[in-house]
Coordinates of C-alpha atoms in Angstrom, one line a residue:
Chain A
X1 CA -13.7 53.7 -9.4
X2 CA -12.8 56.9 -11.1
X3 CA -15.8 56.9 -13.3
X4 CA -18.9 56.9 -11.2
X5 CA -20.3 60.3 -11.2
X6 CA -23.6 59.1 -10.0
X7 CA -25.1 61.7 -7.7
X8 CA -26.2 60.5 -4.3
X9 CA -29.9 60.2 -4.0
X10 CA -31.5 63.6 -3.6
X11 CA -34.2 62.2 -1.4
X12 CA -31.8 60.1 0.6
X13 CA -33.7 59.5 3.8
X14 CA -31.3 57.1 5.3
X15 CA -28.9 59.8 6.4
X16 CA -25.9 58.0 4.9
X17 CA -22.8 59.6 3.6
X18 CA -22.7 60.6 -0.1
X19 CA -20.1 57.8 -0.7
X20 CA -22.3 55.2 0.9
X21 CA -25.2 56.5 -1.0
X22 CA -23.3 56.2 -4.3
X23 CA -22.2 52.7 -3.4
X24 CA -25.8 51.7 -2.7
X25 CA -26.9 53.2 -6.0
X26 CA -24.2 51.4 -7.8
X27 CA -25.1 48.1 -6.3
X28 CA -28.8 48.7 -7.0
X29 CA -28.1 49.6 -10.6
X30 CA -26.0 46.5 -11.0
X31 CA -28.7 44.3 -9.6
X32 CA -31.3 46.2 -11.6
X33 CA -29.4 45.2 -14.7
X34 CA -29.6 41.6 -13.7
X35 CA -33.3 41.9 -12.8
X36 CA -32.4 40.9 -9.2
X37 CA -34.2 43.6 -7.2
X38 CA -37.3 43.3 -5.2
X39 CA -40.3 45.2 -6.5
X40 CA -39.9 48.1 -4.1
X41 CA -36.2 48.4 -4.8
X42 CA -36.9 48.2 -8.5
X43 CA -39.5 51.0 -8.2
X44 CA -37.1 53.2 -6.4
X45 CA -34.4 52.7 -9.1
X46 CA -36.8 53.3 -11.9
X47 CA -37.9 56.5 -10.3
X48 CA -34.3 57.8 -10.2
X49 CA -33.6 56.5 -13.7
X50 CA -36.5 58.6 -15.0
X51 CA -35.4 61.7 -13.2
X52 CA -31.6 61.6 -13.3
X53 CA -29.8 61.3 -16.6
X54 CA -26.5 60.5 -14.9
X55 CA -28.0 57.5 -13.3
X56 CA -29.4 56.4 -16.7
X57 CA -25.9 56.9 -18.3
X58 CA -24.4 54.8 -15.5
X59 CA -26.8 52.0 -16.2
X60 CA -26.0 52.1 -19.9
X61 CA -22.3 51.8 -19.1
X62 CA -23.0 48.8 -16.9
X63 CA -25.1 47.3 -19.7
X64 CA -22.4 47.8 -22.2
X65 CA -19.9 46.2 -19.9
X66 CA -22.1 43.2 -19.3
X67 CA -22.7 42.8 -23.0
X68 CA -18.9 42.9 -23.6
X69 CA -18.2 40.4 -20.8
X70 CA -21.0 38.2 -22.2
X71 CA -19.1 38.1 -25.5
X72 CA -16.1 36.6 -23.8
X73 CA -15.1 33.7 -26.0
X74 CA -15.9 30.3 -24.7
X75 CA -13.1 27.7 -24.5
X76 CA -13.5 24.2 -25.8
X77 CA -12.5 21.5 -23.5
X78 CA -9.3 19.9 -24.7
X79 CA -10.5 16.4 -23.7
X80 CA -13.1 14.6 -21.7
X81 CA -12.7 14.7 -18.0
X82 CA -14.6 11.5 -17.3
X83 CA -13.3 9.3 -14.6
X84 CA -11.7 5.9 -15.1
X85 CA -14.1 3.2 -13.9
X86 CA -11.3 0.8 -13.1
X87 CA -9.7 3.5 -10.9
X88 CA -12.7 5.0 -9.3
X89 CA -15.3 2.2 -9.5
X90 CA -16.6 1.3 -6.1
X91 CA -15.0 -2.0 -5.1
X92 CA -16.7 -4.4 -2.7
X93 CA -15.7 -4.0 0.9
X94 CA -13.8 -7.2 1.1
X95 CA -11.6 -6.2 -1.8
X96 CA -10.8 -2.8 -0.6
X97 CA -7.2 -2.0 0.4
X98 CA -8.3 -0.7 3.7
X99 CA -9.9 -4.1 4.5
X100 CA -6.8 -5.8 3.3
X101 CA -4.8 -3.7 5.7
X102 CA -7.1 -4.4 8.6
X103 CA -7.2 -8.2 7.9
X104 CA -3.5 -8.2 7.6
X105 CA -3.1 -6.4 10.9
X106 CA -5.5 -8.8 12.7
X107 CA -3.7 -11.8 11.1
X108 CA -0.3 -10.5 12.3
X109 CA -1.7 -10.1 15.8
X110 CA -3.2 -13.6 15.8
X111 CA 0.0 -15.1 14.5
X112 CA 2.0 -13.5 17.2
X113 CA -0.4 -14.8 19.8
X114 CA -0.2 -18.3 18.3
X115 CA 3.6 -18.2 18.3
X116 CA 3.7 -17.0 21.9
X117 CA 1.1 -19.6 23.0
X118 CA 3.1 -22.4 21.3
X119 CA 6.3 -21.3 23.0
X120 CA 4.5 -21.2 26.3
X121 CA 3.1 -24.7 25.9
X122 CA 6.5 -26.0 24.9
X123 CA 8.0 -24.5 28.0
X124 CA 5.4 -26.0 30.3
X125 CA 5.5 -29.5 28.7
X126 CA 6.7 -32.1 31.2
X127 CA 10.2 -33.1 30.5
X128 CA 9.5 -36.9 30.4
X129 CA 7.4 -37.5 27.4
X130 CA 6.0 -41.0 26.7
X131 CA 8.4 -41.4 23.8
X132 CA 11.3 -40.9 26.1
X133 CA 11.2 -44.3 27.4
X134 CA 13.3 -46.0 30.0
X135 CA 14.4 -49.5 29.7
X136 CA 13.1 -52.0 32.1
X137 CA 16.0 -51.9 34.4
X138 CA 15.8 -48.2 34.6
X139 CA 18.6 -47.4 32.3
X140 CA 18.4 -44.5 30.1
X141 CA 18.5 -44.9 26.4
X142 CA 20.5 -42.6 24.3
X143 CA 19.8 -42.2 20.7
X144 CA 22.2 -42.5 18.0
X145 CA 21.1 -39.7 15.8
X146 CA 23.3 -39.7 12.9
X147 CA 25.1 -42.5 11.4
X148 CA 26.6 -43.0 8.1
X149 CA 27.6 -46.3 6.8
X150 CA 29.0 -47.0 3.5
X151 CA 29.9 -50.4 2.3
X152 CA 31.7 -51.2 -0.8
X153 CA 32.7 -54.6 -1.9
X154 CA 34.2 -55.0 -5.3
X155 CA 34.1 -58.7 -5.0
X156 CA 30.7 -60.0 -5.7
X157 CA 30.1 -62.7 -3.2
X158 CA 32.0 -61.2 -0.4
X159 CA 30.2 -59.9 2.6
X160 CA 32.1 -58.1 5.2
X161 CA 31.2 -58.1 8.8
X162 CA 32.6 -55.4 10.9
X163 CA 31.7 -56.1 14.4
X164 CA 32.5 -54.1 17.3
X165 CA 30.9 -56.1 19.9
X166 CA 30.7 -57.2 23.4
X167 CA 29.5 -60.5 24.6
X168 CA 26.2 -58.9 25.3
X169 CA 25.5 -58.1 21.8
X170 CA 22.5 -60.0 20.6
X171 CA 22.1 -62.0 17.6
X172 CA 19.1 -60.0 16.5
X173 CA 21.2 -56.9 16.5
X174 CA 23.7 -58.4 14.3
X175 CA 21.1 -59.7 12.0
X176 CA 19.6 -56.3 11.7
X177 CA 22.9 -54.9 10.8
X178 CA 22.5 -52.3 13.3
X179 CA 25.3 -50.8 15.2
X180 CA 24.2 -50.7 18.7
X181 CA 25.5 -49.4 21.9
X182 CA 24.3 -51.6 24.7
X183 CA 24.9 -51.7 28.3
X184 CA 27.3 -54.2 29.7
X185 CA 27.5 -55.6 33.1
X186 CA 29.1 -53.4 35.7
X187 CA 32.8 -54.0 35.5
X188 CA 33.7 -53.6 39.0
X189 CA 31.4 -53.5 42.0
X190 CA 33.7 -51.2 43.9
X191 CA 33.8 -48.7 41.2
X192 CA 30.2 -47.9 41.0
X193 CA 30.6 -44.6 39.4
X194 CA 31.6 -46.1 36.2
X195 CA 29.7 -48.6 34.2
X196 CA 30.9 -50.2 31.2
X197 CA 29.0 -49.9 28.1
X198 CA 29.9 -51.6 25.0
X199 CA 29.6 -50.5 21.6
X200 CA 28.3 -53.0 19.2
X201 CA 28.6 -52.0 15.6
X202 CA 27.6 -54.7 13.3
X203 CA 27.6 -54.7 9.6
X204 CA 26.4 -58.0 8.3
X205 CA 25.9 -57.4 4.7
X206 CA 25.8 -54.7 2.1
X207 CA 22.1 -54.7 2.0
X208 CA 21.8 -54.4 5.6
X209 CA 24.1 -51.5 5.7
X210 CA 22.1 -49.6 3.2
X211 CA 19.3 -49.4 5.7
X212 CA 19.4 -46.5 8.0
X213 CA 21.2 -47.9 10.9
X214 CA 20.3 -47.3 14.5
X215 CA 22.3 -47.3 17.6
X216 CA 21.3 -47.0 21.1
X217 CA 23.4 -46.3 24.1
X218 CA 22.1 -47.5 27.4
X219 CA 23.4 -46.3 30.6
X220 CA 23.0 -47.9 33.9
X221 CA 21.3 -46.0 36.7
X222 CA 24.4 -44.5 38.1
X223 CA 24.8 -41.1 36.7
X224 CA 27.8 -41.8 34.7
X225 CA 28.3 -43.9 31.7
X226 CA 31.4 -45.2 30.2
X227 CA 31.3 -46.6 26.9
X228 CA 33.9 -49.1 26.3
X229 CA 34.9 -50.2 23.0
X230 CA 36.4 -53.5 23.6
X231 CA 37.4 -54.8 20.3
X232 CA 36.5 -54.6 16.7
X233 CA 36.7 -57.5 14.4
X234 CA 36.4 -57.6 10.8
X235 CA 36.0 -60.6 8.7
X236 CA 35.6 -60.5 5.0
X237 CA 36.3 -62.6 2.1
X238 CA 39.9 -63.0 1.7
X239 CA 40.9 -60.3 4.0
X240 CA 44.6 -60.1 3.9
X241 CA 45.6 -56.6 4.7
X242 CA 44.9 -55.1 8.1
X243 CA 41.6 -53.6 8.4
X244 CA 41.2 -50.6 10.5
X245 CA 38.5 -49.9 12.9
X246 CA 38.4 -46.7 14.7
X247 CA 35.9 -45.9 17.3
X248 CA 36.0 -42.7 19.1
X249 CA 33.7 -41.8 21.9
X250 CA 34.3 -38.6 23.5
X251 CA 32.5 -36.6 26.1
X252 CA 33.3 -33.4 27.7
X253 CA 33.9 -32.5 30.3
X254 CA 35.7 -35.6 31.5
X255 CA 35.2 -36.1 35.1
X256 CA 35.9 -39.7 35.7
X257 CA 38.8 -41.7 34.6
X258 CA 38.0 -43.9 31.7
X259 CA 37.2 -47.4 32.6
X260 CA 38.8 -48.9 29.8
X261 CA 40.6 -47.6 26.8
X262 CA 41.0 -49.5 23.6
X263 CA 42.1 -53.0 23.8
X264 CA 42.7 -52.9 27.5
X265 CA 39.1 -53.9 28.2
X266 CA 39.6 -57.4 27.0
X267 CA 37.5 -58.7 29.7
X268 CA 34.5 -57.7 27.9
X269 CA 34.8 -60.5 25.5
X270 CA 35.8 -59.3 22.2
X271 CA 34.3 -61.2 19.5
X272 CA 35.4 -61.6 16.0
X273 CA 32.8 -63.1 14.0
X274 CA 32.8 -64.1 10.4
X275 CA 30.3 -63.2 7.9
X276 CA 28.2 -65.6 6.1
X277 CA 30.5 -65.9 3.2
X278 CA 33.7 -65.3 5.0
X279 CA 36.4 -67.8 4.6
X280 CA 38.5 -67.2 7.6
X281 CA 38.2 -65.4 10.9
X282 CA 40.7 -62.8 11.3
X283 CA 40.8 -60.4 14.1
X284 CA 41.6 -57.0 13.2
X285 CA 44.8 -56.0 14.8
X286 CA 44.4 -52.4 13.9
X287 CA 41.4 -51.7 15.9
X288 CA 41.5 -49.0 18.5
X289 CA 39.0 -47.4 20.6
X290 CA 38.8 -44.5 23.0
X291 CA 36.1 -44.3 25.5
X292 CA 35.7 -41.6 28.0
X293 CA 33.3 -41.2 30.8
X294 CA 31.2 -38.2 31.1
X295 CA 29.4 -36.4 33.8
X296 CA 25.7 -36.6 33.0
X297 CA 23.2 -35.1 32.8
X298 CA 24.8 -32.5 30.5
X299 CA 27.0 -34.7 28.5
X300 CA 27.2 -34.8 24.8
X301 CA 28.6 -37.9 23.4
X302 CA 30.0 -38.2 19.9
X303 CA 30.8 -41.6 18.7
X304 CA 32.5 -42.0 15.5
X305 CA 33.1 -45.5 14.5
X306 CA 35.0 -46.1 11.3
X307 CA 35.8 -49.4 10.1
X308 CA 37.7 -50.0 7.0
X309 CA 38.5 -53.3 5.7
X310 CA 40.7 -53.7 2.8
X311 CA 41.7 -56.9 1.2
X312 CA 43.6 -58.1 -1.7
X313 CA 40.3 -58.4 -3.4
X314 CA 39.6 -54.9 -2.6
X315 CA 36.8 -55.0 -0.1
X316 CA 36.2 -51.9 1.8
X317 CA 33.9 -51.3 4.6
X318 CA 33.4 -47.9 6.0
X319 CA 31.0 -47.5 8.9
X320 CA 30.6 -44.3 10.7
X321 CA 28.4 -43.9 13.7
X322 CA 27.9 -40.7 15.5
X323 CA 26.1 -40.4 18.7
X324 CA 24.8 -37.0 19.7
X325 CA 23.7 -36.1 22.3
X326 CA 23.4 -38.5 25.1
X327 CA 21.1 -37.0 27.7
X328 CA 21.3 -37.7 31.3
X329 CA 19.8 -40.9 32.5
X330 CA 17.4 -39.1 34.6
X331 CA 16.1 -37.1 31.7
X332 CA 15.7 -39.5 28.9
X333 CA 15.9 -38.7 25.2
X334 CA 13.4 -39.9 22.7
X335 CA 14.6 -43.0 20.9
X336 CA 12.4 -43.8 18.1
X337 CA 9.9 -40.9 17.9
X338 CA 11.1 -37.7 16.2
X339 CA 11.4 -34.5 18.2
X340 CA 8.0 -32.9 18.8
X341 CA 7.0 -30.5 16.1
X342 CA 6.2 -27.0 17.2
X343 CA 2.9 -27.0 15.3
X344 CA 1.5 -23.8 16.8
X345 CA 4.7 -21.9 15.9
X346 CA 4.7 -23.2 12.4
X347 CA 1.0 -22.2 11.9
X348 CA 1.8 -18.9 13.5
X349 CA 4.8 -18.2 11.3
X350 CA 2.8 -19.1 8.2
X351 CA 0.0 -16.8 9.2
X352 CA 2.5 -14.1 10.1
X353 CA 4.1 -14.1 6.7
X354 CA 0.7 -14.2 4.9
X355 CA -0.8 -11.5 7.0
X356 CA 2.3 -9.4 6.8
X357 CA 2.1 -9.5 3.0
X358 CA -1.6 -8.7 3.0
X359 CA -1.1 -5.8 5.3
X360 CA 1.8 -4.5 3.3
X361 CA -0.1 -4.7 0.0
X362 CA -3.1 -3.0 1.5
X363 CA -1.0 -0.3 3.1
X364 CA 1.0 0.5 0.0
X365 CA -1.9 0.5 -2.3
X366 CA -4.1 2.7 -0.1
X367 CA -1.2 5.1 0.1
X368 CA -0.9 5.1 -3.6
X369 CA -4.6 5.7 -3.9
X370 CA -4.5 8.7 -1.6
Chain B
X1 CA -6.3 21.2 -32.0
X2 CA -9.1 18.8 -32.6
X3 CA -11.6 18.4 -29.8
X4 CA -13.0 15.1 -28.7
X5 CA -15.0 16.4 -25.9
X6 CA -18.7 15.8 -25.5
X7 CA -21.4 18.0 -24.3
X8 CA -24.7 16.5 -23.0
X9 CA -28.0 18.0 -22.4
X10 CA -29.9 16.5 -19.5
X11 CA -33.2 17.2 -17.9
X12 CA -33.3 18.1 -14.2
X13 CA -35.0 14.8 -13.3
X14 CA -32.5 12.8 -15.4
X15 CA -29.7 14.7 -13.6
X16 CA -31.1 13.8 -10.2
X17 CA -31.3 10.1 -11.2
X18 CA -27.8 10.2 -12.4
X19 CA -26.6 11.8 -9.1
X20 CA -28.4 9.1 -7.1
X21 CA -26.8 6.3 -9.2
X22 CA -23.4 8.0 -8.9
X23 CA -23.9 8.2 -5.2
X24 CA -24.2 4.4 -5.2
X25 CA -20.8 4.2 -6.8
X26 CA -21.8 4.0 -10.5
X27 CA -18.9 5.8 -12.2
X28 CA -20.6 5.7 -15.5
X29 CA -23.6 7.7 -14.2
X30 CA -21.2 10.2 -12.8
X31 CA -19.3 10.4 -16.1
X32 CA -22.6 11.4 -17.8
X33 CA -22.7 14.3 -15.4
X34 CA -19.1 15.1 -16.2
X35 CA -19.9 15.2 -19.8
X36 CA -22.7 17.6 -19.2
X37 CA -20.7 20.0 -17.0
X38 CA -17.1 19.7 -18.2
X39 CA -17.4 22.6 -20.6
X40 CA -18.7 25.0 -18.0
X41 CA -16.3 23.7 -15.4
X42 CA -13.3 24.1 -17.7
X43 CA -14.3 27.7 -18.7
X44 CA -14.9 28.8 -15.1
X45 CA -11.6 27.2 -14.1
X46 CA -9.8 29.0 -17.0
X47 CA -11.3 32.4 -16.1
X48 CA -10.4 31.9 -12.5
X49 CA -6.9 30.7 -13.1
X50 CA -6.1 32.4 -16.4
X51 CA -4.1 29.4 -17.6
X52 CA -5.3 26.6 -19.9
X53 CA -3.1 23.9 -18.4
X54 CA -3.9 24.8 -14.9
X55 CA -7.6 24.9 -15.8
X56 CA -7.3 21.3 -17.1
X57 CA -5.7 20.0 -13.9
X58 CA -8.2 21.9 -11.7
X59 CA -11.1 20.6 -13.7
X60 CA -10.0 17.0 -13.4
X61 CA -9.3 17.4 -9.7
X62 CA -12.6 19.0 -9.2
X63 CA -14.5 16.1 -10.8
X64 CA -12.5 13.6 -8.8
X65 CA -13.2 15.6 -5.6
X66 CA -16.8 15.8 -6.5
X67 CA -17.1 12.1 -7.1
X68 CA -15.3 11.2 -3.9
X69 CA -17.5 13.5 -1.8
X70 CA -20.7 12.8 -3.7
X71 CA -22.4 11.3 -0.6
X72 CA -22.3 14.7 1.0
X73 CA -24.5 16.1 -1.6
X74 CA -28.0 16.2 -0.3
X75 CA -30.7 18.2 -2.1
X76 CA -30.7 21.4 -4.2
X77 CA -28.8 22.3 -7.3
X78 CA -26.2 19.8 -8.2
X79 CA -24.6 22.4 -10.5
X80 CA -24.2 24.8 -7.6
X81 CA -22.7 22.1 -5.4
X82 CA -20.4 21.0 -8.2
X83 CA -19.2 24.5 -8.9
X84 CA -18.5 25.2 -5.3
X85 CA -16.1 22.3 -5.4
X86 CA -14.7 23.7 -8.7
X87 CA -14.1 27.1 -7.3
X88 CA -12.5 25.8 -4.1
X89 CA -10.3 23.6 -6.2
X90 CA -9.2 26.5 -8.3
X91 CA -8.5 28.7 -5.4
X92 CA -6.5 25.9 -3.7
X93 CA -4.5 25.6 -6.9
X94 CA -3.9 29.3 -7.0
X95 CA -2.7 29.3 -3.3
X96 CA -0.3 26.6 -4.0
X97 CA 1.1 28.5 -6.9
X98 CA 1.5 31.6 -4.8
X99 CA 3.2 29.7 -2.0
X100 CA 5.9 28.8 -4.6
X101 CA 6.6 32.2 -6.2
X102 CA 9.2 30.8 -8.4
X103 CA 6.8 28.3 -9.9
X104 CA 4.3 29.4 -12.3
X105 CA 1.0 27.7 -12.7
X106 CA 2.4 25.9 -15.7
X107 CA 5.1 24.4 -13.5
X108 CA 2.5 23.1 -11.1
X109 CA 1.1 21.0 -13.7
X110 CA 2.5 17.6 -14.4
X111 CA 3.3 18.1 -18.0
X112 CA 5.3 21.3 -18.3
X113 CA 6.6 20.7 -21.8
X114 CA 3.2 20.9 -23.4
X115 CA 2.2 24.4 -23.8
X116 CA -1.6 24.5 -23.9
X117 CA -3.2 27.4 -25.6
X118 CA -6.9 27.9 -25.1
X119 CA -9.2 26.7 -27.9
X120 CA -12.3 28.8 -28.5
X121 CA -15.6 27.4 -29.5
X122 CA -16.1 29.7 -32.6
X123 CA -13.4 28.2 -34.6
X124 CA -15.4 28.5 -37.8
X125 CA -15.3 32.3 -37.7
X126 CA -13.0 34.2 -40.1
X127 CA -9.4 34.6 -39.1
X128 CA -9.9 38.2 -38.3
X129 CA -12.8 37.5 -36.0
X130 CA -10.8 34.7 -34.4
X131 CA -7.9 37.1 -33.8
X132 CA -10.3 39.7 -32.4
X133 CA -11.8 37.2 -30.1
X134 CA -8.4 36.1 -28.9
X135 CA -7.5 39.7 -28.2
X136 CA -10.7 40.3 -26.3
X137 CA -10.3 37.1 -24.3
X138 CA -6.8 38.0 -23.3
X139 CA -7.7 41.5 -22.2
X140 CA -10.7 40.4 -20.3
X141 CA -8.6 37.7 -18.7
X142 CA -6.0 40.3 -17.7
X143 CA -8.6 42.5 -16.1
X144 CA -10.2 39.5 -14.3
X145 CA -6.8 38.4 -13.0
X146 CA -6.4 41.8 -11.5
X147 CA -9.5 41.4 -9.4
X148 CA -9.7 40.0 -5.9
X149 CA -10.7 36.4 -5.8
X150 CA -14.2 37.0 -4.5
X151 CA -15.0 39.7 -7.1
X152 CA -13.5 37.6 -9.9
X153 CA -15.6 34.7 -8.9
X154 CA -18.9 36.5 -9.0
X155 CA -18.0 38.4 -12.2
X156 CA -17.1 35.2 -14.0
X157 CA -20.2 33.4 -12.7
X158 CA -22.6 36.2 -13.5
X159 CA -21.3 38.1 -16.5
X160 CA -19.4 35.4 -18.3
X161 CA -21.3 32.3 -17.3
X162 CA -24.7 34.0 -16.8
X163 CA -25.7 32.3 -13.5
X164 CA -28.4 33.7 -11.3
X165 CA -27.7 35.4 -8.1
X166 CA -29.1 32.7 -5.9
X167 CA -26.9 30.1 -7.6
X168 CA -23.9 32.4 -7.3
X169 CA -24.7 32.8 -3.7
X170 CA -24.6 29.0 -3.1
X171 CA -21.4 28.6 -5.1
X172 CA -19.6 31.5 -3.4
X173 CA -21.1 30.5 0.0
X174 CA -22.2 34.1 0.6
X175 CA -25.5 35.9 1.1
X176 CA -27.1 37.5 -1.9
X177 CA -26.5 41.0 -0.6
X178 CA -22.8 40.2 -0.5
X179 CA -22.9 38.8 -4.0
X180 CA -24.5 42.0 -5.2
X181 CA -22.0 44.3 -3.7
X182 CA -19.1 42.2 -4.9
X183 CA -20.5 42.2 -8.3
X184 CA -21.0 45.9 -8.3
X185 CA -17.4 46.5 -7.3
X186 CA -16.1 43.9 -9.8
X187 CA -18.0 45.6 -12.6
X188 CA -16.7 49.0 -11.8
X189 CA -13.1 47.7 -11.6
X190 CA -13.5 45.7 -14.8
X191 CA -14.9 48.7 -16.6
X192 CA -12.0 50.8 -15.5
X193 CA -9.6 48.1 -16.6
X194 CA -11.2 47.6 -20.0
X195 CA -11.4 51.4 -20.6
X196 CA -7.7 51.8 -19.8
X197 CA -7.0 49.0 -22.2
X198 CA -8.7 51.2 -24.8
X199 CA -6.9 50.9 -28.1
X200 CA -5.9 47.3 -27.3
X201 CA -9.5 46.2 -27.5
X202 CA -10.7 45.3 -31.0
X203 CA -12.7 48.2 -32.4
X204 CA -15.9 46.2 -32.3
X205 CA -15.5 45.6 -28.6
X206 CA -14.5 49.0 -27.5
X207 CA -16.5 50.5 -24.7
X208 CA -18.2 53.7 -25.8
X209 CA -17.7 55.6 -22.6

């Protein structure tokens, strides 16, 4: 700004300061150069250009500068700046990451509602479901949930029968090869708190044992159950050595004295039966049993019945029966039907996982995009 | 450096059709507009920022911003609307560089190893002319950089790019009177700067007075 020596307009009728007048003239000359003045402004500048050589010189300096700046070399673009259609192409609304995010969020909410509703329904379900049946005489039925039974017989024709039975064990049970726990008659009328229950574990043949065995424990109406393992008998082909049968039934806490332990309960008619191919009946002297009564309704009974018969011809029977849990007689446990499946929770969990992934992908990608 | 860039000539009606198609999400239509304006955009960005690499980044970001906010374009000059985005992008870029005084414009760019030198259009000139042009470009750039942002913008748009006042007024978002006064002050400052450069200017470009 050292250069302008433009005189302020001599006929400046606006009454402005000389600096302001020079500024106005400079702007006017600049705009005159660009042909950006109104007709009246242009006429005024033309008049001064004609009469004032300094103004003319200033205009020439501006023109020279403009020419020089107009010669400024143009740069060539180093590359095309076009946008990538795959990155910037408009995608349909349903494929946008924002939509994914929203759908995922809605799905998570719906899943949580489903899970909550399922839990609520389960909580309100009546305790006695139809599948939790009672026997005709009102005894509760406890399920034998897990059983393992292995049977090995190295001698081809030999079938081993391991029977832990009471006199109440039915023939059908034995034919099924099913270890059962069945109610027995009350042992003593005076001692009503304890009812004897016998364990009947029957293994008739190798094929029968391969089937998934079942066992039921039935308790009499009194709120206590005592499972008495009276005896166990094994008979197999040419059994010579002592076979061992162990049956353990435990319950905690123990509140009542055991009605019978082991072989003491001989009054319950221990039977030793021979198998179809057995040659001789031979009671197993090594059998032992432990039965303990339990306070129901919170008792958990674990029955482990192991019967092993070894013979000189190497016949081995191993039967394991486990009973868990035995529910109180008043609240029965399902016997045959499987536990009810929490369908709503499963659907909810599946939806939760899927929606969570959808939300996550949408959230991450939309963040990447921005 | 070989150039692969394309420049397109489009009529005003074609341009309007392309804008409408681009507004509906057609990237290809927008890319046609990019090809038409990328040269001007890059040159404006370079003169505003004074750095080739920064100008590349700003140009790309400006086109992305323009595409993403294309629905906000109503009527009027698409070029004015586009260059308003370009100038805003450039000044944003500059502010970010100033906020980090240790970081040069080069360091703001993603690819600091590649030193980008400006490539001029008239590459078929003689070596002497090319050298003179480079010297002139550098001195003009130095003088432009010394200007305030608003004056530099109008000087670049008017005297280097040759835009009309009305369009500059839209780009700079300022009344025409303001554009005139800014331009007047910018020209005076530039002349002082170029005169002081004096001997540095190639003889053919020296200012007489």
